[in-house]
Amino acid sequence: MLSSRVRLVTTTARLVHSLIYSSSRSFMDLKALLSSLNDFASLSFAESWDNVGLLVEPSPPHTVNTLFLTNDLTEEVMEEALQKKADLILSYHPPIFRPMKRITWKTWKERLVIRALENRVGIYSPHTAYDAAPQGVNNWLAKGLGVCTSRPIHPSKAPDYPTEGTHRVEFSVTHTQDLDKVISALKEIAGVSVTSFSARTDDEEQTRLSLNCTQQALMQVVAFLSQNRQFYQKTEILSLEKPLLLYTGMGRLCTLDESVSLETMIERIKSHLKLSHVRLALGIGKTLESPVKVVALCAGSGSSVLQGTDADLYLTGEMSHHDVLDAASQGISVILCEHSNTERGFLSDLRDMLDAHLENKINIILSETDRDPLHVI
């Protein structure tokens, strides 16, 4: 009888703890959650060819209690997400990439959209925005190398600087009485912002105009100036380059504090990625005992990012046969781990970071069925 009571008390205590934990979590409005996700890693970091952000949206209002993380959204993973009552699926890879002309039950990606909408589940994909982010996928992959310093191979440019235009045109207005006429004509050109300031040239006070303009507007500005030479003098045309972001961008070039043998590096990578096997191409003249000091890495498919980078070792998920031959011919060894094996482990770190970023307001869970489609047998 006493044993039965002890079991009852223990079970009740667990139930109460579970209820208290669940009640401590609240809902987030979808739009508020999307804003917070963008604050965590801006979608502006993504490559221009990518399809990132909210891909499937249930009719508003839509609240999120459970955020479900996966590397790839397959039909099996979708079934798991529905069973776990997900309100929003964060799929690292975008399940919708190429345009869809119809939504039918014929293809698996169309079926994902149908099931998501039928069950009021949103789908969000960050993909290359998380590749580039300072705390993103490539940063996580670099953690497996050992103590090192790293920088992006291809740094991102600041998205919001300068605030307007790709070019700046500056010139002095020849006669003050023409100033309003010139400004009025230039403001009629779409994509142009105009400011004026005083400047002293050759001991003469002059009014100069500064125009920020888009590439397309630049051609119209030049055409206007060419047709109205009497209005201006001392013209300068500047290309406005956005500043590079030091810790944001594609790939990572990692310099180890201490060199290790290639064999040791292989074991570190296998341990970090929880893999029993990786694929290795030895660089010409290299052995397993060759020292590794500099590693160039790119999660996923790294050929375009790694190409031309000087390093002892390339680490990525996949590369074409000929790109591997190219690297090896330059004495660079290559480790391939299969595409998503270089990405999926990041999701555990992501869960913890998002828990903190979102202040534990919602439940965040990892897929248990998501896996790389390729297996070594």
GROMACS .gro file of C-alpha atoms in nm:
model
  377
    1MET     CA    1   0.000   0.000   0.000
    2LEU     CA    2   0.283   0.239   0.092
    3SER     CA    3   0.462   0.162  -0.238
    4SER     CA    4   0.147   0.242  -0.433
    5ARG     CA    5   0.112   0.578  -0.257
    6VAL     CA    6   0.477   0.666  -0.330
    7ARG     CA    7   0.425   0.591  -0.700
    8LEU     CA    8   0.106   0.804  -0.700
    9VAL     CA    9   0.282   1.100  -0.538
   10THR     CA   10   0.579   1.074  -0.779
   11THR     CA   11   0.352   1.056  -1.083
   12THR     CA   12   0.146   1.351  -0.960
   13ALA     CA   13   0.461   1.557  -0.900
   14ARG     CA   14   0.581   1.490  -1.254
   15LEU     CA   15   0.243   1.587  -1.396
   16VAL     CA   16   0.236   1.913  -1.198
   17HIS     CA   17   0.592   1.998  -1.312
   18SER     CA   18   0.492   1.928  -1.672
   19LEU     CA   19   0.185   2.151  -1.644
   20ILE     CA   20   0.385   2.433  -1.482
   21TYR     CA   21   0.652   2.409  -1.755
   22SER     CA   22   0.392   2.410  -2.033
   23SER     CA   23   0.204   2.703  -1.883
   24SER     CA   24   0.527   2.903  -1.863
   25ARG     CA   25   0.542   2.895  -2.241
   26SER     CA   26   0.318   3.136  -2.429
   27PHE     CA   27   0.209   3.196  -2.783
   28MET     CA   28   0.374   3.438  -3.023
   29ASP     CA   29   0.198   3.607  -3.309
   30LEU     CA   30   0.347   3.484  -3.637
   31LYS     CA   31   0.445   3.832  -3.754
   32ALA     CA   32   0.614   3.908  -3.422
   33LEU     CA   33   0.801   3.578  -3.439
   34LEU     CA   34   0.916   3.645  -3.796
   35SER     CA   35   1.044   3.986  -3.688
   36SER     CA   36   1.239   3.825  -3.402
   37LEU     CA   37   1.383   3.562  -3.636
   38ASN     CA   38   1.500   3.836  -3.870
   39ASP     CA   39   1.660   4.016  -3.574
   40PHE     CA   40   1.844   3.694  -3.492
   41ALA     CA   41   1.982   3.659  -3.847
   42SER     CA   42   1.874   3.902  -4.114
   43LEU     CA   43   1.736   3.755  -4.435
   44SER     CA   44   1.934   4.027  -4.613
   45PHE     CA   45   2.241   3.805  -4.557
   46ALA     CA   46   2.098   3.544  -4.797
   47GLU     CA   47   2.228   3.502  -5.151
   48SER     CA   48   2.026   3.677  -5.421
   49TRP     CA   49   1.936   3.346  -5.592
   50ASP     CA   50   1.797   3.192  -5.274
   51ASN     CA   51   1.433   3.157  -5.169
   52VAL     CA   52   1.423   3.249  -4.803
   53GLY     CA   53   1.171   3.373  -4.548
   54LEU     CA   54   0.808   3.276  -4.498
   55LEU     CA   55   0.719   3.033  -4.777
   56VAL     CA   56   0.377   2.913  -4.657
   57GLU     CA   57   0.148   3.129  -4.445
   58PRO     CA   58  -0.180   3.018  -4.289
   59SER     CA   59  -0.460   3.274  -4.305
   60PRO     CA   60  -0.409   3.540  -4.034
   61PRO     CA   61  -0.422   3.575  -3.748
   62HIS     CA   62  -0.182   3.289  -3.679
   63THR     CA   63  -0.019   3.225  -3.343
   64VAL     CA   64   0.278   2.999  -3.277
   65ASN     CA   65   0.320   2.787  -2.969
   66THR     CA   66   0.553   2.523  -3.116
   67LEU     CA   67   0.839   2.591  -3.356
   68PHE     CA   68   0.967   2.277  -3.528
   69LEU     CA   69   1.326   2.271  -3.660
   70THR     CA   70   1.445   2.053  -3.947
   71ASN     CA   71   1.722   2.056  -4.203
   72ASP     CA   72   1.504   1.915  -4.482
   73LEU     CA   73   1.126   1.910  -4.493
   74THR     CA   74   1.029   1.574  -4.640
   75GLU     CA   75   0.686   1.411  -4.621
   76GLU     CA   76   0.808   1.194  -4.334
   77VAL     CA   77   0.927   1.502  -4.146
   78MET     CA   78   0.598   1.681  -4.219
   79GLU     CA   79   0.408   1.389  -4.065
   80GLU     CA   80   0.624   1.417  -3.754
   81ALA     CA   81   0.568   1.793  -3.734
   82LEU     CA   82   0.191   1.748  -3.753
   83GLN     CA   83   0.196   1.477  -3.486
   84LYS     CA   84   0.391   1.712  -3.258
   85LYS     CA   85   0.139   1.994  -3.315
   86ALA     CA   86   0.385   2.232  -3.481
   87ASP     CA   87   0.251   2.577  -3.571
   88LEU     CA   88   0.557   2.683  -3.769
   89ILE     CA   89   0.822   2.470  -3.936
   90LEU     CA   90   1.168   2.621  -3.973
   91SER     CA   91   1.323   2.421  -4.256
   92TYR     CA   92   1.684   2.519  -4.317
   93HIS     CA   93   1.657   2.415  -4.683
   94PRO     CA   94   1.363   2.579  -4.863
   95PRO     CA   95   1.115   2.307  -4.967
   96ILE     CA   96   0.984   2.552  -5.228
   97PHE     CA   97   1.261   2.672  -5.455
   98ARG     CA   98   1.152   2.661  -5.817
   99PRO     CA   99   0.819   2.832  -5.900
  100MET     CA  100   0.510   2.610  -5.873
  101LYS     CA  101   0.252   2.637  -6.152
  102ARG     CA  102  -0.008   2.431  -5.969
  103ILE     CA  103  -0.076   2.282  -5.626
  104THR     CA  104  -0.201   1.924  -5.669
  105TRP     CA  105  -0.144   1.591  -5.500
  106LYS     CA  106   0.092   1.481  -5.779
  107THR     CA  107   0.437   1.574  -5.643
  108TRP     CA  108   0.575   1.553  -5.293
  109LYS     CA  109   0.656   1.925  -5.266
  110GLU     CA  110   0.302   2.018  -5.371
  111ARG     CA  111   0.169   1.776  -5.110
  112LEU     CA  112   0.382   1.951  -4.843
  113VAL     CA  113   0.213   2.282  -4.924
  114ILE     CA  114  -0.134   2.123  -4.918
  115ARG     CA  115  -0.078   1.952  -4.585
  116ALA     CA  116   0.071   2.266  -4.430
  117LEU     CA  117  -0.226   2.480  -4.533
  118GLU     CA  118  -0.485   2.218  -4.438
  119ASN     CA  119  -0.333   2.195  -4.090
  120ARG     CA  120  -0.259   2.568  -4.050
  121VAL     CA  121   0.119   2.521  -4.029
  122GLY     CA  122   0.354   2.788  -4.159
  123ILE     CA  123   0.684   2.710  -4.332
  124TYR     CA  124   0.988   2.936  -4.297
  125SER     CA  125   1.334   2.888  -4.448
  126PRO     CA  126   1.652   3.087  -4.367
  127HIS     CA  127   1.903   2.880  -4.574
  128THR     CA  128   2.196   3.098  -4.690
  129ALA     CA  129   2.107   3.372  -4.440
  130TYR     CA  130   2.209   3.123  -4.169
  131ASP     CA  131   2.516   3.021  -4.374
  132ALA     CA  132   2.641   3.379  -4.370
  133ALA     CA  133   2.540   3.479  -4.016
  134PRO     CA  134   2.823   3.518  -3.762
  135GLN     CA  135   2.655   3.265  -3.531
  136GLY     CA  136   2.535   3.047  -3.818
  137VAL     CA  137   2.601   2.712  -3.984
  138ASN     CA  138   2.958   2.773  -4.102
  139ASN     CA  139   3.058   2.910  -3.763
  140TRP     CA  140   2.921   2.591  -3.604
  141LEU     CA  141   3.109   2.374  -3.856
  142ALA     CA  142   3.435   2.553  -3.772
  143LYS     CA  143   3.394   2.460  -3.405
  144GLY     CA  144   3.489   2.103  -3.491
  145LEU     CA  145   3.836   2.195  -3.613
  146GLY     CA  146   3.990   2.291  -3.281
  147VAL     CA  147   4.104   2.629  -3.152
  148CYS     CA  148   4.132   2.863  -3.448
  149THR     CA  149   4.062   3.210  -3.581
  150SER     CA  150   3.824   3.237  -3.873
  151ARG     CA  151   3.687   3.488  -4.120
  152PRO     CA  152   3.437   3.465  -4.406
  153ILE     CA  153   3.583   3.362  -4.741
  154HIS     CA  154   3.336   3.591  -4.918
  155PRO     CA  155   3.230   3.866  -4.672
  156SER     CA  156   2.878   4.004  -4.695
  157LYS     CA  157   2.818   4.370  -4.767
  158ALA     CA  158   2.620   4.588  -4.528
  159PRO     CA  159   2.261   4.579  -4.659
  160ASP     CA  160   2.160   4.930  -4.551
  161TYR     CA  161   2.464   5.140  -4.640
  162PRO     CA  162   2.460   5.365  -4.824
  163THR     CA  163   2.091   5.416  -4.767
  164GLU     CA  164   2.020   5.511  -5.126
  165GLY     CA  165   2.171   5.452  -5.467
  166THR     CA  166   2.470   5.285  -5.626
  167HIS     CA  167   2.638   5.606  -5.748
  168ARG     CA  168   2.692   5.964  -5.635
  169VAL     CA  169   2.714   6.253  -5.879
  170GLU     CA  170   2.846   6.591  -5.761
  171PHE     CA  171   2.876   6.911  -5.960
  172SER     CA  172   2.874   7.288  -5.915
  173VAL     CA  173   2.588   7.496  -6.048
  174THR     CA  174   2.730   7.766  -6.275
  175HIS     CA  175   2.470   8.033  -6.203
  176THR     CA  176   2.274   8.058  -5.877
  177GLN     CA  177   1.959   8.163  -6.060
  178ASP     CA  178   1.956   7.825  -6.235
  179LEU     CA  179   1.967   7.626  -5.909
  180ASP     CA  180   1.593   7.571  -5.860
  181LYS     CA  181   1.548   7.480  -6.225
  182VAL     CA  182   1.825   7.217  -6.211
  183ILE     CA  183   1.704   7.067  -5.882
  184SER     CA  184   1.345   7.051  -6.006
  185ALA     CA  185   1.449   6.871  -6.326
  186LEU     CA  186   1.666   6.618  -6.140
  187LYS     CA  187   1.397   6.537  -5.882
  188GLU     CA  188   1.169   6.427  -6.165
  189ILE     CA  189   1.408   6.137  -6.235
  190ALA     CA  190   1.303   5.826  -6.043
  191GLY     CA  191   1.571   5.685  -5.812
  192VAL     CA  192   1.748   6.016  -5.747
  193SER     CA  193   1.786   6.203  -5.416
  194VAL     CA  194   1.928   6.556  -5.427
  195THR     CA  195   2.105   6.762  -5.161
  196SER     CA  196   2.286   7.095  -5.198
  197PHE     CA  197   2.575   7.248  -5.006
  198SER     CA  198   2.810   7.544  -5.026
  199ALA     CA  199   3.170   7.496  -5.129
  200ARG     CA  200   3.461   7.729  -5.195
  201THR     CA  201   3.650   7.662  -5.518
  202ASP     CA  202   3.932   7.886  -5.644
  203ASP     CA  203   3.840   8.143  -5.375
  204GLU     CA  204   3.486   8.152  -5.507
  205GLU     CA  205   3.175   8.049  -5.312
  206GLN     CA  206   2.972   7.801  -5.516
  207THR     CA  207   2.667   7.583  -5.470
  208ARG     CA  208   2.730   7.216  -5.533
  209LEU     CA  209   2.465   6.951  -5.582
  210SER     CA  210   2.511   6.594  -5.459
  211LEU     CA  211   2.294   6.324  -5.613
  212ASN     CA  212   2.258   5.967  -5.489
  213CYS     CA  213   2.114   5.761  -5.772
  214THR     CA  214   2.052   5.407  -5.886
  215GLN     CA  215   2.235   5.252  -6.180
  216GLN     CA  216   1.936   5.314  -6.406
  217ALA     CA  217   1.890   5.672  -6.286
  218LEU     CA  218   2.259   5.746  -6.340
  219MET     CA  219   2.216   5.711  -6.715
  220GLN     CA  220   1.931   5.963  -6.711
  221VAL     CA  221   2.130   6.205  -6.494
  222VAL     CA  222   2.428   6.186  -6.733
  223ALA     CA  223   2.194   6.241  -7.028
  224PHE     CA  224   2.044   6.549  -6.858
  225LEU     CA  225   2.386   6.697  -6.783
  226SER     CA  226   2.507   6.629  -7.137
  227GLN     CA  227   2.212   6.823  -7.278
  228ASN     CA  228   2.247   7.113  -7.033
  229ARG     CA  229   2.619   7.184  -7.012
  230GLN     CA  230   2.558   7.550  -6.941
  231PHE     CA  231   2.415   7.467  -6.595
  232TYR     CA  232   2.713   7.295  -6.432
  233GLN     CA  233   3.089   7.251  -6.395
  234LYS     CA  234   3.343   7.040  -6.201
  235THR     CA  235   3.151   6.711  -6.215
  236GLU     CA  236   3.248   6.397  -6.021
  237ILE     CA  237   3.084   6.053  -6.047
  238LEU     CA  238   3.155   5.812  -5.761
  239SER     CA  239   3.066   5.445  -5.728
  240LEU     CA  240   2.918   5.381  -5.383
  241GLU     CA  241   3.049   5.055  -5.239
  242LYS     CA  242   2.877   4.909  -4.936
  243PRO     CA  243   3.123   4.827  -4.656
  244LEU     CA  244   3.210   4.464  -4.588
  245LEU     CA  245   3.089   4.294  -4.270
  246LEU     CA  246   3.391   4.141  -4.097
  247TYR     CA  247   3.223   3.835  -3.944
  248THR     CA  248   2.938   3.778  -4.190
  249GLY     CA  249   2.957   3.600  -4.524
  250MET     CA  250   2.989   3.272  -4.712
  251GLY     CA  251   3.234   3.004  -4.606
  252ARG     CA  252   3.505   3.034  -4.343
  253LEU     CA  253   3.882   3.044  -4.372
  254CYS     CA  254   4.012   2.900  -4.045
  255THR     CA  255   4.369   2.923  -3.917
  256LEU     CA  256   4.446   2.680  -3.638
  257ASP     CA  257   4.642   2.799  -3.337
  258GLU     CA  258   4.852   2.485  -3.372
  259SER     CA  259   4.900   2.263  -3.676
  260VAL     CA  260   4.773   1.906  -3.656
  261SER     CA  261   4.813   1.608  -3.887
  262LEU     CA  262   4.550   1.547  -4.152
  263GLU     CA  263   4.466   1.220  -3.976
  264THR     CA  264   4.396   1.406  -3.650
  265MET     CA  265   4.181   1.660  -3.833
  266ILE     CA  266   3.976   1.381  -3.992
  267GLU     CA  267   3.902   1.234  -3.650
  268ARG     CA  268   3.802   1.574  -3.513
  269ILE     CA  269   3.560   1.630  -3.799
  270LYS     CA  270   3.407   1.283  -3.770
  271SER     CA  271   3.358   1.337  -3.396
  272HIS     CA  272   3.201   1.681  -3.442
  273LEU     CA  273   2.962   1.561  -3.712
  274LYS     CA  274   2.898   1.226  -3.542
  275LEU     CA  275   2.999   1.036  -3.855
  276SER     CA  276   3.176   0.701  -3.881
  277HIS     CA  277   3.299   0.769  -4.234
  278VAL     CA  278   3.393   1.068  -4.451
  279ARG     CA  279   3.532   1.084  -4.805
  280LEU     CA  280   3.892   1.200  -4.849
  281ALA     CA  281   4.091   1.316  -5.151
  282LEU     CA  282   4.458   1.360  -5.072
  283GLY     CA  283   4.625   1.661  -5.224
  284ILE     CA  284   4.918   1.585  -5.454
  285GLY     CA  285   5.224   1.510  -5.242
  286LYS     CA  286   5.020   1.490  -4.919
  287THR     CA  287   4.977   1.199  -4.673
  288LEU     CA  288   4.771   1.142  -4.361
  289GLU     CA  289   5.068   1.273  -4.163
  290SER     CA  290   5.085   1.602  -4.354
  291PRO     CA  291   5.030   1.908  -4.133
  292VAL     CA  292   4.708   2.107  -4.152
  293LYS     CA  293   4.721   2.471  -4.046
  294VAL     CA  294   4.461   2.642  -4.268
  295VAL     CA  295   4.117   2.497  -4.342
  296ALA     CA  296   3.868   2.646  -4.588
  297LEU     CA  297   3.517   2.522  -4.522
  298CYS     CA  298   3.166   2.565  -4.651
  299ALA     CA  299   2.860   2.378  -4.525
  300GLY     CA  300   2.653   2.204  -4.791
  301SER     CA  301   2.783   2.232  -5.146
  302GLY     CA  302   3.106   2.428  -5.132
  303SER     CA  303   3.262   2.429  -5.479
  304SER     CA  304   3.176   2.785  -5.579
  305VAL     CA  305   3.269   2.926  -5.237
  306LEU     CA  306   3.597   2.737  -5.188
  307GLN     CA  307   3.731   2.761  -5.543
  308GLY     CA  308   4.058   2.953  -5.561
  309THR     CA  309   4.102   2.971  -5.181
  310ASP     CA  310   4.456   2.895  -5.059
  311ALA     CA  311   4.439   2.635  -4.779
  312ASP     CA  312   4.579   2.301  -4.667
  313LEU     CA  313   4.234   2.142  -4.655
  314TYR     CA  314   3.887   2.196  -4.799
  315LEU     CA  315   3.594   2.079  -4.585
  316THR     CA  316   3.242   2.066  -4.728
  317GLY     CA  317   2.946   1.839  -4.786
  318GLU     CA  318   2.983   1.782  -5.158
  319MET     CA  319   3.192   1.894  -5.455
  320SER     CA  320   3.191   1.793  -5.819
  321HIS     CA  321   3.442   1.530  -5.934
  322HIS     CA  322   3.636   1.785  -6.140
  323ASP     CA  323   3.648   2.044  -5.861
  324VAL     CA  324   3.797   1.779  -5.631
  325LEU     CA  325   4.060   1.697  -5.895
  326ASP     CA  326   4.135   2.067  -5.930
  327ALA     CA  327   4.193   2.113  -5.557
  328ALA     CA  328   4.401   1.798  -5.524
  329SER     CA  329   4.625   1.905  -5.814
  330GLN     CA  330   4.713   2.216  -5.610
  331GLY     CA  331   4.813   2.007  -5.309
  332ILE     CA  332   4.489   2.079  -5.123
  333SER     CA  333   4.327   1.778  -4.956
  334VAL     CA  334   3.947   1.756  -4.962
  335ILE     CA  335   3.706   1.609  -4.707
  336LEU     CA  336   3.346   1.548  -4.816
  337CYS     CA  337   3.083   1.453  -4.558
  338GLU     CA  338   2.762   1.453  -4.771
  339HIS     CA  339   2.560   1.767  -4.809
  340SER     CA  340   2.331   1.790  -4.508
  341ASN     CA  341   2.572   1.618  -4.267
  342THR     CA  342   2.765   1.946  -4.258
  343GLU     CA  343   2.450   2.138  -4.163
  344ARG     CA  344   2.213   1.931  -3.952
  345GLY     CA  345   2.412   1.935  -3.628
  346PHE     CA  346   2.378   2.314  -3.620
  347LEU     CA  347   2.008   2.280  -3.536
  348SER     CA  348   2.084   2.176  -3.177
  349ASP     CA  349   2.284   2.495  -3.126
  350LEU     CA  350   2.012   2.690  -3.306
  351ARG     CA  351   1.745   2.561  -3.069
  352ASP     CA  352   1.942   2.684  -2.768
  353MET     CA  353   2.018   3.021  -2.928
  354LEU     CA  354   1.655   3.076  -3.030
  355ASP     CA  355   1.532   2.975  -2.684
  356ALA     CA  356   1.746   3.253  -2.541
  357HIS     CA  357   1.667   3.502  -2.819
  358LEU     CA  358   1.291   3.444  -2.789
  359GLU     CA  359   1.313   3.441  -2.408
  360ASN     CA  360   1.162   3.090  -2.387
  361LYS     CA  361   0.825   3.222  -2.504
  362ILE     CA  362   0.750   2.922  -2.729
  363ASN     CA  363   0.833   2.553  -2.748
  364ILE     CA  364   1.119   2.475  -2.988
  365ILE     CA  365   1.169   2.114  -3.088
  366LEU     CA  366   1.404   1.927  -3.322
  367SER     CA  367   1.293   1.676  -3.582
  368GLU     CA  368   1.382   1.318  -3.497
  369THR     CA  369   1.315   1.180  -3.847
  370ASP     CA  370   1.519   1.433  -4.048
  371ARG     CA  371   1.834   1.270  -4.190
  372ASP     CA  372   2.069   1.282  -4.487
  373PRO     CA  373   1.924   1.072  -4.773
  374LEU     CA  374   2.264   0.910  -4.846
  375HIS     CA  375   2.408   0.631  -4.632
  376VAL     CA  376   2.736   0.440  -4.645
  377ILE     CA  377   2.661   0.065  -4.645
   0.00000   0.00000   0.00000
